[in-house]
Short mmCIF file of C-alpha atoms in Angstrom, two decimals:
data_model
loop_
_atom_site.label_atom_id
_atom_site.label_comp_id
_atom_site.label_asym_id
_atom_site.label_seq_id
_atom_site.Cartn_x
_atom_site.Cartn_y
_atom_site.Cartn_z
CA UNK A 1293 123.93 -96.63 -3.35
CA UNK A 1294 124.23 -93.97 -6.24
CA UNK A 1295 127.65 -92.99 -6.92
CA UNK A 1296 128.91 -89.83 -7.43
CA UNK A 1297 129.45 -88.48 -11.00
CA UNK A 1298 132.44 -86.52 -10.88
CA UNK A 1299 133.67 -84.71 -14.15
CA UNK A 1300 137.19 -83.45 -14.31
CA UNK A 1301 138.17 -80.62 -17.15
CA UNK A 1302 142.19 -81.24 -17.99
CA UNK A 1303 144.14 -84.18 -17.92
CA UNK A 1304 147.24 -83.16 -16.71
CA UNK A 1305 148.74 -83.93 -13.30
CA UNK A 1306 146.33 -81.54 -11.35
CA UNK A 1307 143.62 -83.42 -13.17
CA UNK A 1308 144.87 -87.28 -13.05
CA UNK A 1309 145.39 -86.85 -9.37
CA UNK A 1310 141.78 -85.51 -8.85
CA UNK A 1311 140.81 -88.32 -11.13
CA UNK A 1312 142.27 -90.94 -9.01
CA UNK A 1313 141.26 -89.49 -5.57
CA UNK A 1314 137.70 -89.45 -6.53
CA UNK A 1315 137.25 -92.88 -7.66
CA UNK A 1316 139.05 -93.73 -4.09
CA UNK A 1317 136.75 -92.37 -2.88
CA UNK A 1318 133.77 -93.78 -4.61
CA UNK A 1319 132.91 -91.45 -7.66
CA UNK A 1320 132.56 -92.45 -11.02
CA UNK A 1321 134.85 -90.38 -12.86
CA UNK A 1322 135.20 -88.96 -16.30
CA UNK A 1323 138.40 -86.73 -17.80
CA UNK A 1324 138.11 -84.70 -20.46
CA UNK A 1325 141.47 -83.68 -22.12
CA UNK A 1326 141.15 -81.43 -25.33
CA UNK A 1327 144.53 -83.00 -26.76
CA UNK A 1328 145.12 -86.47 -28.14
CA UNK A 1329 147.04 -87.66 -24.94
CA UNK A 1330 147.14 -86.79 -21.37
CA UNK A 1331 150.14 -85.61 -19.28
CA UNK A 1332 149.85 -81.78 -20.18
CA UNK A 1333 153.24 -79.93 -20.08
CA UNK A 1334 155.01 -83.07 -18.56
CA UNK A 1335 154.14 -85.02 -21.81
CA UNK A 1336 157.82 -86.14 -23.29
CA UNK A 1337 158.49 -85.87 -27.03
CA UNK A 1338 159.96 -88.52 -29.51
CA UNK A 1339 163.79 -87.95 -29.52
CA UNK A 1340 164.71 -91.59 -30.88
CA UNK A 1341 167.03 -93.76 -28.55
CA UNK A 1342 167.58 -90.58 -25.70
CA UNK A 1343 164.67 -90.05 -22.42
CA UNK A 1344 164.84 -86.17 -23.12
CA UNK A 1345 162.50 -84.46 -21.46
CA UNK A 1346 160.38 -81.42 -22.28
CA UNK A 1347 161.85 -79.13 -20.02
CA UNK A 1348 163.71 -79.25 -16.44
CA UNK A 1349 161.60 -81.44 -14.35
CA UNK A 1350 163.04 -82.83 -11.41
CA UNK A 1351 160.99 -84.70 -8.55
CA UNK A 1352 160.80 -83.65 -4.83
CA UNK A 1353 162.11 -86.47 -2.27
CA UNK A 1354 159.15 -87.18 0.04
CA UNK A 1355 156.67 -84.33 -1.62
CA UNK A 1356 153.46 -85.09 -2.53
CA UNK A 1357 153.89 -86.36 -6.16
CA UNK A 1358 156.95 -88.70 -4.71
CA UNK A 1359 154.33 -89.77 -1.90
CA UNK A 1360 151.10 -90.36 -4.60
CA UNK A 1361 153.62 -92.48 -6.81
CA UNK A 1362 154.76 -95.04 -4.07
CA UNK A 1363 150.71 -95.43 -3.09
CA UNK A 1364 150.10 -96.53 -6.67
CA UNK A 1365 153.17 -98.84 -6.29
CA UNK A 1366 155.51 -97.44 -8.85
CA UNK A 1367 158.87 -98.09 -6.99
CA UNK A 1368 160.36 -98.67 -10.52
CA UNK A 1369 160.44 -95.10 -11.65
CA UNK A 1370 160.90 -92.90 -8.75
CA UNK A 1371 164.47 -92.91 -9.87
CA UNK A 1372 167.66 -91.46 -8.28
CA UNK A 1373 168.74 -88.49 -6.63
CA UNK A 1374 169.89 -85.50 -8.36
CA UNK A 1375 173.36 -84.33 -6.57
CA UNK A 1376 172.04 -80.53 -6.14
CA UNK A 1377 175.31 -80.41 -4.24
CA UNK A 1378 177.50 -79.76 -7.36
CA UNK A 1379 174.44 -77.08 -8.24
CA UNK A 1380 176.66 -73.34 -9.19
CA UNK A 1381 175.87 -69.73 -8.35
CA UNK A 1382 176.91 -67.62 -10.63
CA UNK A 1383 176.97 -64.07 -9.37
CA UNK A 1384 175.17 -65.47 -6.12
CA UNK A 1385 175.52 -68.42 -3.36
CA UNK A 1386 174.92 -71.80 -3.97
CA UNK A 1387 171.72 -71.88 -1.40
CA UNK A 1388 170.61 -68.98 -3.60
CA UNK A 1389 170.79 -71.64 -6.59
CA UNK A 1390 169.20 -74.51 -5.01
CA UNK A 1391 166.28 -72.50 -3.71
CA UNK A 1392 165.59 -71.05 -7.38
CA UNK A 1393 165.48 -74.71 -8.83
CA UNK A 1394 163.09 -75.78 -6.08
CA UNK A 1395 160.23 -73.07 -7.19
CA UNK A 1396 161.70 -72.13 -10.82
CA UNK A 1397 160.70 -68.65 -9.43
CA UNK A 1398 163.72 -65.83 -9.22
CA UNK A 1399 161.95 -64.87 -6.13
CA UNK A 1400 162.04 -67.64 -4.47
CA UNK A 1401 161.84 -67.87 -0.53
CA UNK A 1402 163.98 -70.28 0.84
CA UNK A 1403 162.57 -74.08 -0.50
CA UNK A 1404 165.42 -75.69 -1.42
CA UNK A 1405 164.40 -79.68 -1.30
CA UNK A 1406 165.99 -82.98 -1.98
CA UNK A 1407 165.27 -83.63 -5.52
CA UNK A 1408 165.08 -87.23 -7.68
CA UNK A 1409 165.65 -87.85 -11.37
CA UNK A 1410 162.24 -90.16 -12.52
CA UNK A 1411 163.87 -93.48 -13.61
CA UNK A 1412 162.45 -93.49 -17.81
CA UNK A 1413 161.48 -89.58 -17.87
CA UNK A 1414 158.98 -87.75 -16.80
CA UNK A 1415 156.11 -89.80 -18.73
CA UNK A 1416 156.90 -92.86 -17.15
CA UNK A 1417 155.62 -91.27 -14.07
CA UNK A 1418 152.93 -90.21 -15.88
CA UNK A 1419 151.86 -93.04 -17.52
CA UNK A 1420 152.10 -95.00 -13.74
CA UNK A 1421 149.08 -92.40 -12.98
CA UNK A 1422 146.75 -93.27 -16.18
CA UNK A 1423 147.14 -97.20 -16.00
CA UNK A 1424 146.07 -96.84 -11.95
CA UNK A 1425 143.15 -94.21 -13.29
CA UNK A 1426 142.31 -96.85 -15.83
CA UNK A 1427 142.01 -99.77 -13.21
CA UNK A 1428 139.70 -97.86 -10.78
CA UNK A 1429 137.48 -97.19 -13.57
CA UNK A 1430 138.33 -93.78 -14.67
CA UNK A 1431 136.95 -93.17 -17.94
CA UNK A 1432 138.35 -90.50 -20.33
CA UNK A 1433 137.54 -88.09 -23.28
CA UNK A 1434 140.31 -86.73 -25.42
CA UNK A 1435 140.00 -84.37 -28.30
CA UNK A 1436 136.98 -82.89 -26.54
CA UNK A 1437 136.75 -79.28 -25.61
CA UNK A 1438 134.93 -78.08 -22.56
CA UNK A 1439 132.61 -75.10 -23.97
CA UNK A 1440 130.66 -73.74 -21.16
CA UNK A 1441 128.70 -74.91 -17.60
CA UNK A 1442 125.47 -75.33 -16.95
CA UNK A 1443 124.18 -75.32 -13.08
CA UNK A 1444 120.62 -76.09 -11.60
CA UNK A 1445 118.28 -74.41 -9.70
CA UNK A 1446 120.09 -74.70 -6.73
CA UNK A 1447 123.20 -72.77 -8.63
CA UNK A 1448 125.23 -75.87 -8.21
CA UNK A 1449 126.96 -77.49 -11.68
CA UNK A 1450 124.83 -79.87 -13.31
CA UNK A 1451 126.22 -79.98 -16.52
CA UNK A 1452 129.53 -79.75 -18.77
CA UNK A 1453 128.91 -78.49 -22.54
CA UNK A 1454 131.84 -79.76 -25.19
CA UNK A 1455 132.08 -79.89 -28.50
CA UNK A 1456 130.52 -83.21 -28.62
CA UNK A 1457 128.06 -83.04 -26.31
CA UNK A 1458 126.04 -82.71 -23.06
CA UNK A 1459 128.16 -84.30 -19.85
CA UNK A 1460 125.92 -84.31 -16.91
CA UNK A 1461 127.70 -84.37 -13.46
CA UNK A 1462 127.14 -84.08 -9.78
CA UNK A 1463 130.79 -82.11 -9.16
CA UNK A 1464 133.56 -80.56 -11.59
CA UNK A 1465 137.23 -80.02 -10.87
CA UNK A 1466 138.56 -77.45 -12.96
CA UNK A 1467 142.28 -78.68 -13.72
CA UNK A 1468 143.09 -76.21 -16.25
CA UNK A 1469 145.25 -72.74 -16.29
CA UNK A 1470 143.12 -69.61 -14.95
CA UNK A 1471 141.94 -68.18 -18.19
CA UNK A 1472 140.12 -71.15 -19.59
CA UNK A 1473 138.85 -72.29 -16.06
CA UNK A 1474 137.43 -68.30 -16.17
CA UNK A 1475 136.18 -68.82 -19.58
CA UNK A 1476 133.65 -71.63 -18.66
CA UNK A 1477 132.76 -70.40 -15.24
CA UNK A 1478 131.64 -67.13 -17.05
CA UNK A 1479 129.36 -69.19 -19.36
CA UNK A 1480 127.83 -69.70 -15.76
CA UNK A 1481 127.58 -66.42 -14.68
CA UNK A 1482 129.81 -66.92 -11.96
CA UNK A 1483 131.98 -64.09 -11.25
CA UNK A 1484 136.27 -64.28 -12.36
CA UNK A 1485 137.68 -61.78 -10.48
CA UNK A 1486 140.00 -63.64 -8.82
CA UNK A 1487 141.00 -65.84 -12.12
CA UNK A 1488 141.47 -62.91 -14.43
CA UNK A 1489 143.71 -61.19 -11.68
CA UNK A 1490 146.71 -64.51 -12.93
CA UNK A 1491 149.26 -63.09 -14.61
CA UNK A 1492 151.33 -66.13 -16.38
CA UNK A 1493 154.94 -66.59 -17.02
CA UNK A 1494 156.10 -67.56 -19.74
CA UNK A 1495 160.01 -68.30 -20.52
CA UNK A 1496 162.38 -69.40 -23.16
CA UNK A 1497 163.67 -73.20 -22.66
CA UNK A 1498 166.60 -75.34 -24.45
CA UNK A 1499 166.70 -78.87 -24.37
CA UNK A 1500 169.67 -80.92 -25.38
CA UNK A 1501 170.99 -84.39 -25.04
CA UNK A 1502 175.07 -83.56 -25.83
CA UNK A 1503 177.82 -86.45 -26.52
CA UNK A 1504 180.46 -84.95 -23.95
CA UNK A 1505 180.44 -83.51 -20.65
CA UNK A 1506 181.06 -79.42 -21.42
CA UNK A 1507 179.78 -79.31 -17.37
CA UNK A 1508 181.65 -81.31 -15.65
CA UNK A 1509 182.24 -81.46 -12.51
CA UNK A 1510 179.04 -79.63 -11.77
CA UNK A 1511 175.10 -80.63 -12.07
CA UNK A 1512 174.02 -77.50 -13.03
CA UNK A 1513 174.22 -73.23 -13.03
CA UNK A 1514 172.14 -70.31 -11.89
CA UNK A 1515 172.85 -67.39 -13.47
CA UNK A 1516 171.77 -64.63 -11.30
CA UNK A 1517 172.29 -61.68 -13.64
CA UNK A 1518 170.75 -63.01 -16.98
CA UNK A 1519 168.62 -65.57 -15.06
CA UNK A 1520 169.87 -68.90 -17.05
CA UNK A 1521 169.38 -72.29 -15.17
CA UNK A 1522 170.52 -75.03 -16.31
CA UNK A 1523 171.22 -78.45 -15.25
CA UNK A 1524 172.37 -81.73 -16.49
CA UNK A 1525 169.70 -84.68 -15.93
CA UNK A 1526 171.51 -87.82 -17.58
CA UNK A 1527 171.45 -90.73 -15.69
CA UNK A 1528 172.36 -94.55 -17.52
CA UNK A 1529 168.14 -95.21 -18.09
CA UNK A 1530 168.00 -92.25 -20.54
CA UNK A 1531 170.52 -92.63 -22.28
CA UNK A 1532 171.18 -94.77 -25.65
CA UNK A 1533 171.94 -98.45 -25.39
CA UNK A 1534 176.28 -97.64 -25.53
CA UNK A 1535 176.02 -94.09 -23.68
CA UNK A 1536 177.46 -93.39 -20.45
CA UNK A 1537 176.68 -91.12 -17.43
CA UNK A 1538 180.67 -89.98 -17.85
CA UNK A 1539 180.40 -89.53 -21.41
CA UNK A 1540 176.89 -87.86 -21.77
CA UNK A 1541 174.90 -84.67 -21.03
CA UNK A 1542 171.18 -84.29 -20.81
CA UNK A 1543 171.05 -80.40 -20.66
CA UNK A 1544 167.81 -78.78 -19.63
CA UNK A 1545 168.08 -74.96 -19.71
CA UNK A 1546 165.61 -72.13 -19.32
CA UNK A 1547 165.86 -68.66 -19.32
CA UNK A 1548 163.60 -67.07 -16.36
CA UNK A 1549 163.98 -63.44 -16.95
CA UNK A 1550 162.92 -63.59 -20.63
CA UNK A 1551 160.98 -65.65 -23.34
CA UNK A 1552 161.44 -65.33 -27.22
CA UNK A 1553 164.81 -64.59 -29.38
CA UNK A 1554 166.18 -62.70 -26.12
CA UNK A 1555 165.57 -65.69 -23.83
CA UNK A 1556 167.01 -68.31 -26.31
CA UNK A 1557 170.22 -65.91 -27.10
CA UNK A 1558 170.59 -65.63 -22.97
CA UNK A 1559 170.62 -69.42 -22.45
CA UNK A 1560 173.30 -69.77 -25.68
CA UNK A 1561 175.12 -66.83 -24.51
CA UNK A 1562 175.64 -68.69 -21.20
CA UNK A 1563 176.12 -71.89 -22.37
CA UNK A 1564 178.94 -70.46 -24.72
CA UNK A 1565 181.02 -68.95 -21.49
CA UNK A 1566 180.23 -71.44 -18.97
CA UNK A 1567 180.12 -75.00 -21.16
CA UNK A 1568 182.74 -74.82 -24.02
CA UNK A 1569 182.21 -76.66 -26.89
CA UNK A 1570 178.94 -77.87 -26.03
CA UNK A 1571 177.39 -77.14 -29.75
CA UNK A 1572 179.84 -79.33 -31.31
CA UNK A 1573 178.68 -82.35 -28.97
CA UNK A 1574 174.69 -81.67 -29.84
CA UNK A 1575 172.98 -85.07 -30.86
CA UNK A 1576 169.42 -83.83 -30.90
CA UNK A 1577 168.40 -80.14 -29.55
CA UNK A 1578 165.05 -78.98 -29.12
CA UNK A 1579 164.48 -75.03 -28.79
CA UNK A 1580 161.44 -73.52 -27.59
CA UNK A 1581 160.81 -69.90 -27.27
CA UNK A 1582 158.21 -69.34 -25.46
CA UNK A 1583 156.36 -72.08 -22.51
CA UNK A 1584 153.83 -71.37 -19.68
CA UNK A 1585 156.45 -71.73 -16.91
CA UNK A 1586 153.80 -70.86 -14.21
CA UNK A 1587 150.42 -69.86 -14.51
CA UNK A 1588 150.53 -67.06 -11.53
CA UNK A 1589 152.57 -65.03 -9.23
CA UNK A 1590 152.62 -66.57 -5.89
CA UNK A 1591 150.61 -63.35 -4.75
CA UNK A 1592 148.07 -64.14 -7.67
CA UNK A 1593 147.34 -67.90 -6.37
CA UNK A 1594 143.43 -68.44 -5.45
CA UNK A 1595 141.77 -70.48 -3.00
CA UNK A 1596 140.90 -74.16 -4.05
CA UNK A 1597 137.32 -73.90 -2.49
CA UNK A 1598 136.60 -70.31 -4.39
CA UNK A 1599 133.34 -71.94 -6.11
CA UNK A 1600 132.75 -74.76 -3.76
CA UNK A 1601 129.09 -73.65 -3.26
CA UNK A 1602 128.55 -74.65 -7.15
CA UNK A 1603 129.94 -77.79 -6.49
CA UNK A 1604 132.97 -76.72 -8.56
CA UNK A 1605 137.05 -77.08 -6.86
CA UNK A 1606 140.29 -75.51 -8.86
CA UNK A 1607 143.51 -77.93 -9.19
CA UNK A 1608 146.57 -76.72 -10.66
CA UNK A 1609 149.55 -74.76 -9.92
CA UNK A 1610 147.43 -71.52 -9.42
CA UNK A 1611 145.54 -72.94 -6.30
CA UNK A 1612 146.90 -72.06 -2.95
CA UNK A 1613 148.81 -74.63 -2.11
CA UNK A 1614 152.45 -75.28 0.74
CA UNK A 1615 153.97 -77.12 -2.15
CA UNK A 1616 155.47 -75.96 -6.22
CA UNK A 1617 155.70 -77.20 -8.87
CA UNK A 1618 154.64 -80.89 -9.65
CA UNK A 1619 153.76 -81.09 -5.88
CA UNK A 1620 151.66 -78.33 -6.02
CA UNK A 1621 149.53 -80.08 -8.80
CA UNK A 1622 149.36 -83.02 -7.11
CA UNK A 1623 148.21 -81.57 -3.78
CA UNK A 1624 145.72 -79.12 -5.20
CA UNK A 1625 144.55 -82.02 -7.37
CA UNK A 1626 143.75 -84.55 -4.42
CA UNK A 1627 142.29 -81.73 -1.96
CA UNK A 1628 139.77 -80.45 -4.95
CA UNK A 1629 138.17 -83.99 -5.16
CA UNK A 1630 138.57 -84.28 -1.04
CA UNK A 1631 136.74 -80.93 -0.74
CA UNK A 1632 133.73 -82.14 -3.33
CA UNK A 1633 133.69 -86.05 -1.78
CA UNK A 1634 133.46 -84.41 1.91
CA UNK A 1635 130.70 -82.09 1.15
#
C-alpha cells in the first residue's frame, strides 16, 4: 500500500496537530517551519530560573488542546486550575471579565470556560506534541521557507517550492496566518479573496515575573475602559527553586484596545493604580509592543475546506472553527488532515 505524502507549511500548534493526525492516520508526513524551532507564538523564552511565558496563555478544561494532550499521554503537564473566580471587572461585571479572557476578544459572546495553568509553561505542552510527532515518524524542515505551489493537471497540489528545494506531495495543510497562506496559493493561481479579506490584531503585551504579590487577593483584572487584562499565572513549578506561590507574581498583561507606546503606557498606567509597587518587585520584565494577537475578526474567519478541490485544507486560528484560541488551532489542525485523509 502507498502511503500518503502529506506536507504541512508551519509548525505551530495548527500545524503539529495536523502533523500528528495524519500520520494516525497513515500519511507520511513532513513539516516545514521557516524558524529554527517549532511552537510558533507559544514558543517560551529564556528567563533563567522563572517558567515565564510569552504572553497570557491559559488552557481550556476539557477543550480540544486539553483533550489532544491526555491522548498523547501527557498527564504530567496539564497542570492546575486557574481560580478565574478571583478574576476583577473593572468598570464592568465579573462574567464580563471571564468571557473576555476566554476569547482575548473585547467582543466577546459569552465563552467563559474553566481554564488550567500547563504544569512547566506553555512549551512543555508543546514539546509533549513534537516528541509524539517524532515517534510516529513525522519528519521536519526548519529554516526552510515555503516559496510558491505547484499543482498538476488535475489542478490538485503536487508540489511545495522552498528555498531549498522541490517537496513533492499528495496533500498540503496550510498552518500559517492568512497573508502568507494567500501568498503561496497565488503562486498557484488560485484565487485569495477570502484570505486577503483577514484583518489581524495586533496588541501591546507585558510580561513580568515580580517578587511580591501587588494583586493579591485577586487572579487577575479587566479593564473595560482602557482594555488592560491582566492576570497572575504563578504556580510553585514556575517558579525559582526558594519562591513561593504567596510570595510571587507571574504577571501576564496585554493591552487589547491598542499596540505600540500607547498600549505599553495603558498596561503601566493600570498596573500603577490597581497593583502598587509592583515595579519595585520586577525580577525580569519582558515588554513587547506590538504581537499578532489574532489573525482575523470572528466575521473574517474562512472555511477549512475553501481549497479542498486542490487537495489543499487551512489550520489556524482564522479557520471556522466552535472553539478560540489554542483550541481553535488544535481543532482546525486535526479536521484539515481529517478532511484530506477522508477524501
Amino acid at each position: 500500500m502507498i502511503r500518503m505524502r502529506a506536507v504541512v507549511v508551519g509548525g505551530g500548534l495548527a500545524g503539529l496537530s495536523a502533523a500528528i493526525q495524519l500520520a494516525v492516520d497513515g500519511a507520511s508526513v513532513l513539516v516545514i517551519e521557516s524558524n529554527r524551532t517549532l511552537g510558533g507564538r507559544v514558543r517560551i523564552e529564556d528567563s533563567g530560573d522563572w517558567i515565564l511565558d510569552s504572553g497570557l496563555h491559559l488552557m481550556r478544561r476539557r477543550g480540544p488542546f486539553q483533550q489532544l494532550q491526555r491522548r498523547l499521554r501527557a498527564p504530567r503537564v496539564l497542570g492546575k486550575r486557574w481560580d478565574s473566580a478571583k478574576l476583577v471587572g473593572v468598570g464592568c461585571d465579573n462574567r464580563r471579565a471571564r468571557d473576555v479572557l476566554s476569547s482575548m476578544r473585547l467582543d466577546a459572546g459569552n465563552v467563559a470556560e474553566r481554564a488550567i495553568v500547563p504544569t512547566g509553561g506553555w512549551s512543555s505542552l508543546i514539546d509533549r506534541m513534537i516528541t509524539s510527532a517524532k515517534e510516529m515518524g513525522v519528519e521536519f524542515t526548519f529554516e526552510t521557507e515555503a516559496k510558491g505551489l505547484l499543482l498538476n493537471g488535475d489542478n490538485k497540489v503536487r508540489a511545495v517550492i522552498t528555498n531549498a528545494d522541490e517537496i513533492e506531495c499528495d496533500c498540503l495543510v496550510l498552518a500559517i496566518p492568512p497573508k502568507p497562506a494567500a501568498k503561496l496559493l497565488e503562486s498557484a493561481k488560485l484565487s485569495t479573496t477570502e484570505l486577503d479579506a483577514c484583518t489581524e490584531q495586533r496588541v501591546a503585551a507585558l510580561d513580568a515575573a515580580l517578587t511580591g504579590k501587588p494583586m493579591r487577593p485577586y487572579s487577575g483584572y479587566f479593564d473595560e475602559r482602557s482594555g488592560v487584562l491582566v492576570i497572575d499565572q504563578s504556580k510553585p513549578d514556575r517558579l525559582p527553586q526558594r519562591g513561593s506561590e504567596d510570595e510571587c507574581t507571574l504577571l501576564h498583561a496585554v493591552s487589547l484596545n491598542a499596540e505600540g507606546e500607547e498600549g505599553l503606557n495603558a498596561i503601566k498606567e493600570f498596573l500603577d493604580s490597581h497593583c502598587s509597587g509592583w515595579r519595585n518587585m520586577v525580577a525580569i520584565r519582558r515588554s513587547t509592543k506590538s504581537v499578532m494577537l489574532h489573525p482575523s475578526k470572528l466575521d473574517e474567519r474562512v472555511n477549512g475546506r475553501l481549497y479542498i478541490t486542490n487537495r489543499i485544507a487551512l489550520a489556524g486560528t482564522h479557520v471556522l472553527t466552535p472553539h478560540t484560541l489554542s483550541d481553535a488551532s488544535v481543532d482546525s489542525g486535526r479536521k484539515a488532515a481529517k478532511l484530506l485523509m477522508n477524501r
